[in-house]
Coordinates of C-alpha atoms in Angstrom, one line a residue:
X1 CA -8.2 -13.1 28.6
X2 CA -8.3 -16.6 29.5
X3 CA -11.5 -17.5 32.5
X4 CA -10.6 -19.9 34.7
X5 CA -13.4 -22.5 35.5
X6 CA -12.8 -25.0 38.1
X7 CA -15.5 -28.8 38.5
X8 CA -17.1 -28.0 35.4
X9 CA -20.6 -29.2 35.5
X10 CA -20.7 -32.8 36.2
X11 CA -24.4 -33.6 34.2
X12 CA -22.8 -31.8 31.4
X13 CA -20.6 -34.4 30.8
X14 CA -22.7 -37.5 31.8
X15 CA -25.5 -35.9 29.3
X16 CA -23.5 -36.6 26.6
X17 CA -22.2 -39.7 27.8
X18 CA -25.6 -40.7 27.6
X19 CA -26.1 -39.6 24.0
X20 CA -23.4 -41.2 22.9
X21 CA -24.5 -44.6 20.9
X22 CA -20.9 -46.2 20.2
X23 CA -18.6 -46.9 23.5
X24 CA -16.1 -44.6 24.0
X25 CA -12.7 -45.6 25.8
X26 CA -12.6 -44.5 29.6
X27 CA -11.1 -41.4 30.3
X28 CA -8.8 -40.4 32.9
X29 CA -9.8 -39.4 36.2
X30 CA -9.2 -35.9 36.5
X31 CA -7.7 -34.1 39.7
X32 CA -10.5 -32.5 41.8
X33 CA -8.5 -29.1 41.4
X34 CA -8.3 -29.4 37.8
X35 CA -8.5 -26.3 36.1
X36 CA -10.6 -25.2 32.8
X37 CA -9.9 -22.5 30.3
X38 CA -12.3 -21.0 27.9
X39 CA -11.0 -19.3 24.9
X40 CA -12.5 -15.8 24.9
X41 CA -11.5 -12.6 23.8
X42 CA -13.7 -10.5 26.8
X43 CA -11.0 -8.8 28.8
X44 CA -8.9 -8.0 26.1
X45 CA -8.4 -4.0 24.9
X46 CA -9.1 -3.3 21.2
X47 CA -6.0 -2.4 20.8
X48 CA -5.1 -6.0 21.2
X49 CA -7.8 -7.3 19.1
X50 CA -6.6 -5.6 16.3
X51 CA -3.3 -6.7 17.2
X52 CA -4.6 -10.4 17.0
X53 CA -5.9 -10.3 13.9
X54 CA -2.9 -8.0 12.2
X55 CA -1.0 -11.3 13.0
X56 CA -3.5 -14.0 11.7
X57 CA -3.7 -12.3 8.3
X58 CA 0.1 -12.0 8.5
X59 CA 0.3 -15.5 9.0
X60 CA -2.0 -16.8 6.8
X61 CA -0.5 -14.3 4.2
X62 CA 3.4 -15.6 5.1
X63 CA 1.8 -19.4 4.6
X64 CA -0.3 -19.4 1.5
X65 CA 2.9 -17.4 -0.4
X66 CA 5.3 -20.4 1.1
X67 CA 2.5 -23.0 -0.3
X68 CA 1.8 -21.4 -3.5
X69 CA 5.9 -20.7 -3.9
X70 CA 5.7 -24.8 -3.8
X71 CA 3.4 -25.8 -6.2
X72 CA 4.7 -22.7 -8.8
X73 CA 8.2 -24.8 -8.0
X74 CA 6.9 -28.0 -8.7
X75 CA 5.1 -26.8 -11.6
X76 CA 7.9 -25.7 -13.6
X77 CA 9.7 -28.6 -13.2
X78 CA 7.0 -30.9 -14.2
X79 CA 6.6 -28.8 -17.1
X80 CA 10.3 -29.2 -18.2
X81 CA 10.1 -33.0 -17.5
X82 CA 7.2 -33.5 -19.7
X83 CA 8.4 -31.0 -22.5
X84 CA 12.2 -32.9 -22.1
X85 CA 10.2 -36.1 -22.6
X86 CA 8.7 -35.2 -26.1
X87 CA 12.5 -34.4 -27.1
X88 CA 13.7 -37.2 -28.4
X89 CA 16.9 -36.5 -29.8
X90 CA 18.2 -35.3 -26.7
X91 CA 20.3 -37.4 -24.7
X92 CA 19.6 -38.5 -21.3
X93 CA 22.5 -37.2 -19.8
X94 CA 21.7 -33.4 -21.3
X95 CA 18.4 -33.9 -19.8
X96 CA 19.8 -34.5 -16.3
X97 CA 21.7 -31.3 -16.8
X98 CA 18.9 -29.3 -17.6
X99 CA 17.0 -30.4 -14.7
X100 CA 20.1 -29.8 -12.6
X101 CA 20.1 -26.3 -14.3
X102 CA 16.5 -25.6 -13.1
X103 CA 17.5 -26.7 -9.9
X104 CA 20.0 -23.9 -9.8
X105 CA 17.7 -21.5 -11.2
X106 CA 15.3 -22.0 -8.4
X107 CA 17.8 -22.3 -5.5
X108 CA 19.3 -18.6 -6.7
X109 CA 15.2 -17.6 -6.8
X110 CA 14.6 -18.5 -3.4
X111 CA 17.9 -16.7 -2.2
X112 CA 16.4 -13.7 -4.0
X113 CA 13.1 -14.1 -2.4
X114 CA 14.5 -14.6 1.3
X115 CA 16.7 -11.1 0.4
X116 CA 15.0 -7.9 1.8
X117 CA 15.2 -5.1 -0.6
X118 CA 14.9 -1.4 0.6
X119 CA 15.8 1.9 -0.6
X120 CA 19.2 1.8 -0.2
X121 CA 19.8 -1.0 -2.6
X122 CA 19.4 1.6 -5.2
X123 CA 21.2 5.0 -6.3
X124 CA 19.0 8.0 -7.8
X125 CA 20.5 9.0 -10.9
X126 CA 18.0 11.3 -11.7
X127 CA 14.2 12.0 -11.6
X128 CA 12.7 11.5 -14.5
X129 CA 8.9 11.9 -14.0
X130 CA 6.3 13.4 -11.6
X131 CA 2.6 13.0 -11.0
X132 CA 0.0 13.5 -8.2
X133 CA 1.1 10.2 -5.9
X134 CA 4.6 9.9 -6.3
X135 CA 7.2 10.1 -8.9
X136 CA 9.3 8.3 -11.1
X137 CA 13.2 8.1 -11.0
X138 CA 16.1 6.4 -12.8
X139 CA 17.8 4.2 -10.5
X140 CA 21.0 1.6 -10.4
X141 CA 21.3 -1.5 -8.2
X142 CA 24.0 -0.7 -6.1
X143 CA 25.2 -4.6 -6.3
X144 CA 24.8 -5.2 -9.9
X145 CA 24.9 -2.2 -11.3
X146 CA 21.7 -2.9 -13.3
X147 CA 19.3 0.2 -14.4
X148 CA 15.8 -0.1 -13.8
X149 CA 12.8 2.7 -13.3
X150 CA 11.7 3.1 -9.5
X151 CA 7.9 4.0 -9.0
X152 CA 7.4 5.3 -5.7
X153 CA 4.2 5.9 -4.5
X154 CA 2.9 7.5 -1.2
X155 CA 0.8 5.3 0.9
X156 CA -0.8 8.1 2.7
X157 CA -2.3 9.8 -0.4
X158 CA -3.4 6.8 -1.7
X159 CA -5.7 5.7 1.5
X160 CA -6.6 9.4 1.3
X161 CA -7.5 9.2 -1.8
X162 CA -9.2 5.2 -1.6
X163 CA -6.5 4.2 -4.5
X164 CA -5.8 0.9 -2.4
X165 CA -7.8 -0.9 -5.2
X166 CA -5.6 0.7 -8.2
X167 CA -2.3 0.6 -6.8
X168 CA -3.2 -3.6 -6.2
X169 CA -4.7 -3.7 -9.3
X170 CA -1.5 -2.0 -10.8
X171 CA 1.1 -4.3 -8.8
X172 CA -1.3 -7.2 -10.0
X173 CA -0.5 -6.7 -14.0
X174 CA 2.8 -5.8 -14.1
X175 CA 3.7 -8.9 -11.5
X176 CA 1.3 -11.3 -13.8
X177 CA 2.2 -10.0 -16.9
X178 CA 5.4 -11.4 -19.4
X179 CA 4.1 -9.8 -22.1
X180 CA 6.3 -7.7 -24.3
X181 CA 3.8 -5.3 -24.7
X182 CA 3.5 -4.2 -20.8
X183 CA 6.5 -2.8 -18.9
X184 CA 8.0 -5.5 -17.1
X185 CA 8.1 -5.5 -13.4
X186 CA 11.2 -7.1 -11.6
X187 CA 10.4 -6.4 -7.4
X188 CA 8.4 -4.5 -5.3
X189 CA 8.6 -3.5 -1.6
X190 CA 7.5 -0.8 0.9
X191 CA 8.7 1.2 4.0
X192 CA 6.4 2.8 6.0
X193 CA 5.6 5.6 4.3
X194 CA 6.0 4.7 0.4
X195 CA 5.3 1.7 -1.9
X196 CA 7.9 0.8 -4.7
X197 CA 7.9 -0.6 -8.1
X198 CA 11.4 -1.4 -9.4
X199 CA 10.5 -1.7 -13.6
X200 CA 12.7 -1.9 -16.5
X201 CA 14.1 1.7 -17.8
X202 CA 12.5 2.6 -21.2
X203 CA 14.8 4.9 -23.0
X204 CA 12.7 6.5 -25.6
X205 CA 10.4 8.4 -23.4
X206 CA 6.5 8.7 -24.2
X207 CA 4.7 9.3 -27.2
X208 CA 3.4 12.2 -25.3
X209 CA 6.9 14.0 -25.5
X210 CA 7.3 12.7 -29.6
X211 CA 3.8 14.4 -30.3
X212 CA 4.6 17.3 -28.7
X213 CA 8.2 17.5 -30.7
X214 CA 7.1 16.3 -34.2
X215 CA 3.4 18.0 -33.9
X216 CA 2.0 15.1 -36.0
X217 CA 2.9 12.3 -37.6
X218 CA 2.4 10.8 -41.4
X219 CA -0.2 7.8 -42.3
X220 CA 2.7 5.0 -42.1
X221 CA 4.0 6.3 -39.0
X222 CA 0.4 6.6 -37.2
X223 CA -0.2 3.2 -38.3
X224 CA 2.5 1.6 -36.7
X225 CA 2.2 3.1 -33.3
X226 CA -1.6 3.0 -33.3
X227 CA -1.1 -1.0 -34.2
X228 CA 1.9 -1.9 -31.4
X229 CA -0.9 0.1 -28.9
X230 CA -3.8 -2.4 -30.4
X231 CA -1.3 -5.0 -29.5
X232 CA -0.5 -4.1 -26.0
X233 CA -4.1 -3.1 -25.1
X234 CA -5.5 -7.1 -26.0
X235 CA -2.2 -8.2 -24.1
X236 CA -3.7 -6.2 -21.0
X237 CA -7.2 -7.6 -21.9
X238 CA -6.1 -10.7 -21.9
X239 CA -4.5 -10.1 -18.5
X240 CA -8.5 -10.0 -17.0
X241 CA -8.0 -6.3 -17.0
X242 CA -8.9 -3.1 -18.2
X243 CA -6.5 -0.2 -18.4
X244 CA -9.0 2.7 -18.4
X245 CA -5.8 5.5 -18.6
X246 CA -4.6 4.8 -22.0
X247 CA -2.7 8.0 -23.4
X248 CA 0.2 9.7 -24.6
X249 CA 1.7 9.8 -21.3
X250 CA 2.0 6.2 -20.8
X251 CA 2.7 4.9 -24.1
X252 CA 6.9 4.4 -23.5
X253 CA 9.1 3.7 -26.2
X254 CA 11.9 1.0 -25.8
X255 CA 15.5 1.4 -27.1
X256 CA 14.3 -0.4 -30.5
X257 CA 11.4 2.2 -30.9
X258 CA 9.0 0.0 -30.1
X259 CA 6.3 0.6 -27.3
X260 CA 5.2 -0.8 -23.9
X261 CA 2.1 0.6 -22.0
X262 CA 3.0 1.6 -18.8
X263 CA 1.2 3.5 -15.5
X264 CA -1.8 0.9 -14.5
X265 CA -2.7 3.2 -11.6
X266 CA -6.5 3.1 -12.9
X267 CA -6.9 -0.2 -14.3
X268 CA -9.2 -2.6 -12.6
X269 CA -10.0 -6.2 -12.7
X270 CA -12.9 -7.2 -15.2
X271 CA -14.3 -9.1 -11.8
X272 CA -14.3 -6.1 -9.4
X273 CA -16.4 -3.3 -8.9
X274 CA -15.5 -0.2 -11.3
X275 CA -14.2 2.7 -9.1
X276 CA -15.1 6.3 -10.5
X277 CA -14.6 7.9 -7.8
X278 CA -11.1 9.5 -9.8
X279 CA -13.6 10.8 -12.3
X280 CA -15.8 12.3 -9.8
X281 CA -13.2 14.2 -8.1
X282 CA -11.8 15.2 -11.9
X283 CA -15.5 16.2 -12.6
X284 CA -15.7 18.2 -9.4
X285 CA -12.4 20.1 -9.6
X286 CA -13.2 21.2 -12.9
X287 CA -16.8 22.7 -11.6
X288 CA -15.1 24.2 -8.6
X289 CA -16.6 22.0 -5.8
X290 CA -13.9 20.7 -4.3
X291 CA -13.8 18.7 -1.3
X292 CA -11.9 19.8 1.4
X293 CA -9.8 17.3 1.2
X294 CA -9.4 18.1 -2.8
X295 CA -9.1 21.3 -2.0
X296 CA -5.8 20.8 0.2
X297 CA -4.4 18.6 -2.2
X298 CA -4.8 21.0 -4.7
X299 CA -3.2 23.6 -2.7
X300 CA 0.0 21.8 -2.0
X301 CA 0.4 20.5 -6.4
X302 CA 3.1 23.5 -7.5
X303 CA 2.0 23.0 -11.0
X304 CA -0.8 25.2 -12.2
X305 CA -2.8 24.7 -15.6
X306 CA -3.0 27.8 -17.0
X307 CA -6.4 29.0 -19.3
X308 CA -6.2 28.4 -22.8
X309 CA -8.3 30.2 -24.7
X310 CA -7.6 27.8 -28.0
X311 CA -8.8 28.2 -31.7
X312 CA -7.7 25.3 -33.5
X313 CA -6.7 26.9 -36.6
X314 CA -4.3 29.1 -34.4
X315 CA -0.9 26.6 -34.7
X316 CA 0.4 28.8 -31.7
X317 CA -2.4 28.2 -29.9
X318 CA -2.3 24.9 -30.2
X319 CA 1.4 25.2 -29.9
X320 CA 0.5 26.4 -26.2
X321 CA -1.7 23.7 -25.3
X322 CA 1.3 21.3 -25.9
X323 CA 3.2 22.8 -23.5
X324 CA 0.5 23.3 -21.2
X325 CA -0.3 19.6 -22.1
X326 CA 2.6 18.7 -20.2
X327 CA 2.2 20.4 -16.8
X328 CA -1.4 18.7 -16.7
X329 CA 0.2 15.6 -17.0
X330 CA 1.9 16.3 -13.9
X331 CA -1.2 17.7 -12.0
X332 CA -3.1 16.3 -9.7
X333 CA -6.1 17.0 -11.7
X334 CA -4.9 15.1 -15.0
X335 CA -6.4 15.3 -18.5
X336 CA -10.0 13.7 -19.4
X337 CA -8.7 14.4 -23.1
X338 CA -9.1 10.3 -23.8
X339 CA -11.5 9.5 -21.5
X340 CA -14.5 7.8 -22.8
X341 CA -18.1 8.9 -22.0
X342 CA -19.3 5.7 -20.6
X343 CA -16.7 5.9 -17.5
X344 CA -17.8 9.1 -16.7
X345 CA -22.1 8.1 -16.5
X346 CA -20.3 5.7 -13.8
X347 CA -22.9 2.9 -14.7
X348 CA -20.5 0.2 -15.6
X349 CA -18.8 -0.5 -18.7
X350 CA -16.0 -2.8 -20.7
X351 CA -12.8 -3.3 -22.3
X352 CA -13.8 -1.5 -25.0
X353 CA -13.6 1.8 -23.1
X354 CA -9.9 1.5 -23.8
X355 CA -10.3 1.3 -27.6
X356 CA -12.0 5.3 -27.3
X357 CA -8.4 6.1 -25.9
X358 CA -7.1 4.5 -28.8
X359 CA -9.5 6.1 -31.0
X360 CA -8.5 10.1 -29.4
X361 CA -4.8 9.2 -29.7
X362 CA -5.1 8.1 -33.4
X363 CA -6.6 11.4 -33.9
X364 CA -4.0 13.7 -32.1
X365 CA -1.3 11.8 -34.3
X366 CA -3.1 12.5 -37.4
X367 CA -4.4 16.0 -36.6
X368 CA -2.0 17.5 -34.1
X369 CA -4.1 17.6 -30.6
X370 CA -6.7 15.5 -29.6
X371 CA -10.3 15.7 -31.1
X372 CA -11.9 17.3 -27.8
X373 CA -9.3 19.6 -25.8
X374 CA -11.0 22.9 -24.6
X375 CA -9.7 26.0 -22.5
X376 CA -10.9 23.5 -19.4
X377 CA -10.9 20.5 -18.0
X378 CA -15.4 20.8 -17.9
X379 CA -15.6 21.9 -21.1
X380 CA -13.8 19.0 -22.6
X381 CA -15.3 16.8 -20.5
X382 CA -19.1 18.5 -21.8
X383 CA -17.9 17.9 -25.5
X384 CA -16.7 14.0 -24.6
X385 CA -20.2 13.8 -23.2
X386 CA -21.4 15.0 -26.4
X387 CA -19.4 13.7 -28.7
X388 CA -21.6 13.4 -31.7
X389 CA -21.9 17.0 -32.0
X390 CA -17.9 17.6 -31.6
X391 CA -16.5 14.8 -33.3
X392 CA -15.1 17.3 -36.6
X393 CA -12.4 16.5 -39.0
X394 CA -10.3 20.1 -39.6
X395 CA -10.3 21.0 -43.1
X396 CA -7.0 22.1 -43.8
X397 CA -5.9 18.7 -42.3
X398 CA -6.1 15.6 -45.3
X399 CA -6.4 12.6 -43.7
X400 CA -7.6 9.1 -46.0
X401 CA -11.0 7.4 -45.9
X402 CA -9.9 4.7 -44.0
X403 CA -8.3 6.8 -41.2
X404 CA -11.3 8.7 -40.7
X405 CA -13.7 5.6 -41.2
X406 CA -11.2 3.8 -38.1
X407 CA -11.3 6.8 -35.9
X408 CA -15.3 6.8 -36.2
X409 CA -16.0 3.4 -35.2
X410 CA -13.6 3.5 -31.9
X411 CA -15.1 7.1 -31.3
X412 CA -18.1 5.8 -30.4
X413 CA -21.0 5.0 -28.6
X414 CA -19.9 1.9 -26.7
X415 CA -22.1 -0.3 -28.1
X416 CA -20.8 0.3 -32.0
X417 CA -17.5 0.3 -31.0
X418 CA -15.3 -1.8 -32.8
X419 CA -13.6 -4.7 -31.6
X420 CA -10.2 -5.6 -31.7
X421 CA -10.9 -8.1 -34.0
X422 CA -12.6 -5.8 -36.5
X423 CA -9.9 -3.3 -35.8
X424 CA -6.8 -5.7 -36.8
X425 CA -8.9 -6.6 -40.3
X426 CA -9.5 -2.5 -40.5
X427 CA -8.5 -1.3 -44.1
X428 CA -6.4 1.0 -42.3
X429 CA -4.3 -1.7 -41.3
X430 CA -3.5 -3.0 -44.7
X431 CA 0.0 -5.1 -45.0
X432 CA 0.4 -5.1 -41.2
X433 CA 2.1 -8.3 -40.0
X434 CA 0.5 -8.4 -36.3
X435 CA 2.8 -11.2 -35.6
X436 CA 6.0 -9.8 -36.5
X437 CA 5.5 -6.0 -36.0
X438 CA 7.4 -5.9 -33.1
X439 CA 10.3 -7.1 -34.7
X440 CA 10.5 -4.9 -37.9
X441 CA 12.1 -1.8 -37.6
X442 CA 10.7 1.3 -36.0
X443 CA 10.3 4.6 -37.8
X444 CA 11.9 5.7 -34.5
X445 CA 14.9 4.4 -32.7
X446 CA 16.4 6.6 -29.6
X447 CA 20.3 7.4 -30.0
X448 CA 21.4 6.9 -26.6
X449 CA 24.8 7.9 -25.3
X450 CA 25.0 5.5 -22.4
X451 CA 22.6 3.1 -20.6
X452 CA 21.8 6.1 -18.4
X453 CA 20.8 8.5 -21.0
X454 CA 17.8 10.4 -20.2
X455 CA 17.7 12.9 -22.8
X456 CA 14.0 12.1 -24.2
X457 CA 12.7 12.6 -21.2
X458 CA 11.7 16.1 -20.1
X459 CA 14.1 16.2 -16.9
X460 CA 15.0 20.1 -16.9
X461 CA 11.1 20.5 -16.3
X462 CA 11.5 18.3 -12.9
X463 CA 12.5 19.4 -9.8
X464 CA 15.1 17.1 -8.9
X465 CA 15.0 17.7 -4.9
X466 CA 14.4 14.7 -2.6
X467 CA 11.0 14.9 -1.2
X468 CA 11.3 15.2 2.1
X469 CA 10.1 11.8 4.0
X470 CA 7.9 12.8 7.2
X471 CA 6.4 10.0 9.2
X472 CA 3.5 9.2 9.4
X473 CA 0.7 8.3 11.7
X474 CA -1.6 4.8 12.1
X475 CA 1.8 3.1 10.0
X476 CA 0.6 -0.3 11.5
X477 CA -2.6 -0.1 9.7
X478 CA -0.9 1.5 6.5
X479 CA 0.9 -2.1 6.4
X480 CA -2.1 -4.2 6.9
X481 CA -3.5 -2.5 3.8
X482 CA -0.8 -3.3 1.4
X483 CA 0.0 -6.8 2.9
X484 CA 1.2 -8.6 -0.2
X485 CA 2.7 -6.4 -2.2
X486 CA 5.8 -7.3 -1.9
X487 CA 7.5 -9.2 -5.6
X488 CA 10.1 -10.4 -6.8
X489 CA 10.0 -12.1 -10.6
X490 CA 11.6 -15.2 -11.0
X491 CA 13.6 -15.0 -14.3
X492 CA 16.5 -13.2 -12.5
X493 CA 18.9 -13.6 -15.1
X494 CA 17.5 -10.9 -17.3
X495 CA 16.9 -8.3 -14.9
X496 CA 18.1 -4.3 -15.4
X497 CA 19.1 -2.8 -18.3

């Protein structure tokens, strides 16, 4: 609250007047009654405070986006005025019209931006993935018509469950990212109660589901998938990020056959402080000491992960553990399967914890599950740890020298680890175009019925309910957490399906 002070101190004023060693021009006479104000906050509740401040970070946000928006605008034009200059053999009055055109462009961008977007801009057609914070569903513009995969994601869980770093850091790729390699994002928005990610719709599924159909795959096969994922992993890189959750899961596979890498709930910036606390919580739940908090969340996931007692020369064993595979991917617990040894000491490490991932995949392709699954979550997290003594190639599986020799030097110790560079000149990789791969054809391409065809993905598994939407408490401060999350990419004319 604002103090009232009236006849400040007159030697106050006459002090500094004194001090003062240029002239100053004579100020007006003030009216005996005059009356100060100092700016203080004492008297206000804290209620109010926090009020205060929710509104200078919303205004500072609302004002750097409208300043940065500028300068992105400007940019691009500059860009085509310089690059229009250096074309000589186009006429000055095509040039006009391709400015004129960007003009356009960016006039129907800012309309875009200025639209709110919401849930009900968008029909469920059908759900088409679940996992521990949300789910994923196939969704149509109601406007356009255009298909696109919505992420939804519940804020609550994630301040529960300190994922406000992830869930940035996964908004942060997809919304920097145009590579073809990395799912593309087209908006995102929030309600009080859930974040979304509107994304484009890959109809091919996962590798996770093709691994678990086909069992294995040849040489020429691995080596194409295993070389689009080297690929999209240095796109990511590239980015300033590490993925860290590289699997089967979220390896998606494009109406062409070709694949994007997908779910960056647990990457994190190269400049920010690692987060394992995920991997302590995995660590815990598999040695029983849950938090309480664990402990309720565990109650309320409807999948359980059965025991699986699993000899890997038993195919119906293994055979088991597929389709056990499956439900864990839906868990709340989730599979340390591909998890590399370094992020679980929780004493720092790189980029080239992602190239392990890579490393346990190849293997599952080539040998049918990944080269430490157990009958638990501890136990294969006790053989990662221990890798040395568990990294075995089965005997009545043949795979060539330079498979093996590739799989040993990204299964690891970080240090010896290859890089991509030495994996792209691996033998393994022989006749490999890297710079054309993506547009040869796949040993793969999905026959899809319609642009709504959901067939390779597992839907009968999913319940297909509406989760019921309950609201929440503290939503102001929900909102102040996920200020700027809000996108909208600005090549609309390619967006949906």
């Amino acid at each position: 609250m604002a103090n009232p002070v009236r006849n400040p101190v007159a030697q106050s004023s006459s002090s500094v007047r004194g001090s003062q060693t240029t002239p100053q021009a004579p100020q007006p006479a003030r009216p005996a009654d005059y009356v100060y104000f100092e700016r203080t906050t004492a008297g206000f509740s804290e209620e109010a405070g926090s009020r205060a401040k929710s509104a200078q970070l919303k205004l500072e946000h609302y004002y750097k986006v409208a300043v940065d928006s500028a300068i992105e605008r400007n940019s691009r034009r500059v860009e085509l005025e310089r690059r229009l200059q250096g074309e000589a053999l186009i006429s000055d009055e095509r040039k006009q019209r391709q400015l004129q055109q960007l003009g356009k462009k960016e006039s129907t961008y800012l309309r875009l931006r200025r639209t709110k977007l919401g849930l009900d801009d968008f029909r469920t057609v059908k759900v088409i993935g679940k996992g521990a914070f949300g789910e994923v569903r196939l969704v149509q513009k109601t406007d356009t018509g255009k298909i696109y995969a919505m992420k939804t994601l519940k804020k609550e869980e994630m301040l529960k469950k300190d994922q406000l770093a992830h869930v940035r850091a996964e908004r942060d790729v997809l919304a920097e990212s145009d590579s073809p390699w990395v799912v593309q994002l087209f908006y995102s928005f929030q309600d009080p109660s859930y974040l979304y990610l509107i994304m484009e719709f890959l109809p091919g599924g996962d590798l996770m589901t093709m691994l678990i159909k086909y069992d294995t795959f040849s040489e020429d096969v691995t080596r194409f998938y295993i070389a689009e994922c080297v690929l999209a992993i240095e796109a990511v890189h590239k980015l300033g990020f590490i993925h860290r959750d590289i699997k089967p899961d979220n390896i998606l596979i494009d109406k062409d056959g070709h694949i994007k890498l997908s779910d960056f709930g647990l990457s994190t910036g190269f400049q920010k402080k690692h987060d394992s606390s995920y991997y302590q919580r995995l660590l815990d739940s598999a040695n029983g000491a849950q938090s309480p908090t664990a402990a309720a969340q565990a109650a309320r996931n409807s999948v359980m992960v059965n025991s699986i007692n699993l000899t890997m020369s038993n195919k119906d064993q293994i055979a088991t553990w597929k389709a056990n595979r499956r439900k864990l991917a839906y868990s709340t617990v989730g599979t340390p399967d591909y998890i590399a040894p370094e992020i679980f000491i929780q004493k720092g490490y790189g980029k080239e914890c992602d190239w392990w991932s890579l490393g346990a995949i190849m293997f599952e392709c080539l040998v049918g599950y990944p080269p430490f699954c157990s009958d638990s979550t501890h136990e294969t997290y006790q053989k990662i740890m221990q890798w040395s003594n568990y990294l075995l190639f089965p005997d009545d599986v043949h795979l060539s020298r330079e498979s093996e020799h590739l799989i040993t030097h990204l299964i690891t110790s970080a240090d010896q680890r290859f890089t991509v560079d030495k994996i792209k000149s691996h033998s393994f990789f022989y006749g490999v175009d890297w710079d054309t791969i993506r547009q040869i054809d796949a040993p793969f391409v999905p026959h899809l019925r319609s642009i709504t065809d959901t067939s390779y993905f597992p839907t009968d598994e999913i319940d297909q309910a509406d989760e019921e939407k309950s609201a929440s408490s503290n939503e102001a401060s929900k909102d102040l957490a996920f200020l700027g999350y809000t996108f909208k990419r600005f090549s609309v004319s390619s967006h949906g399906f």
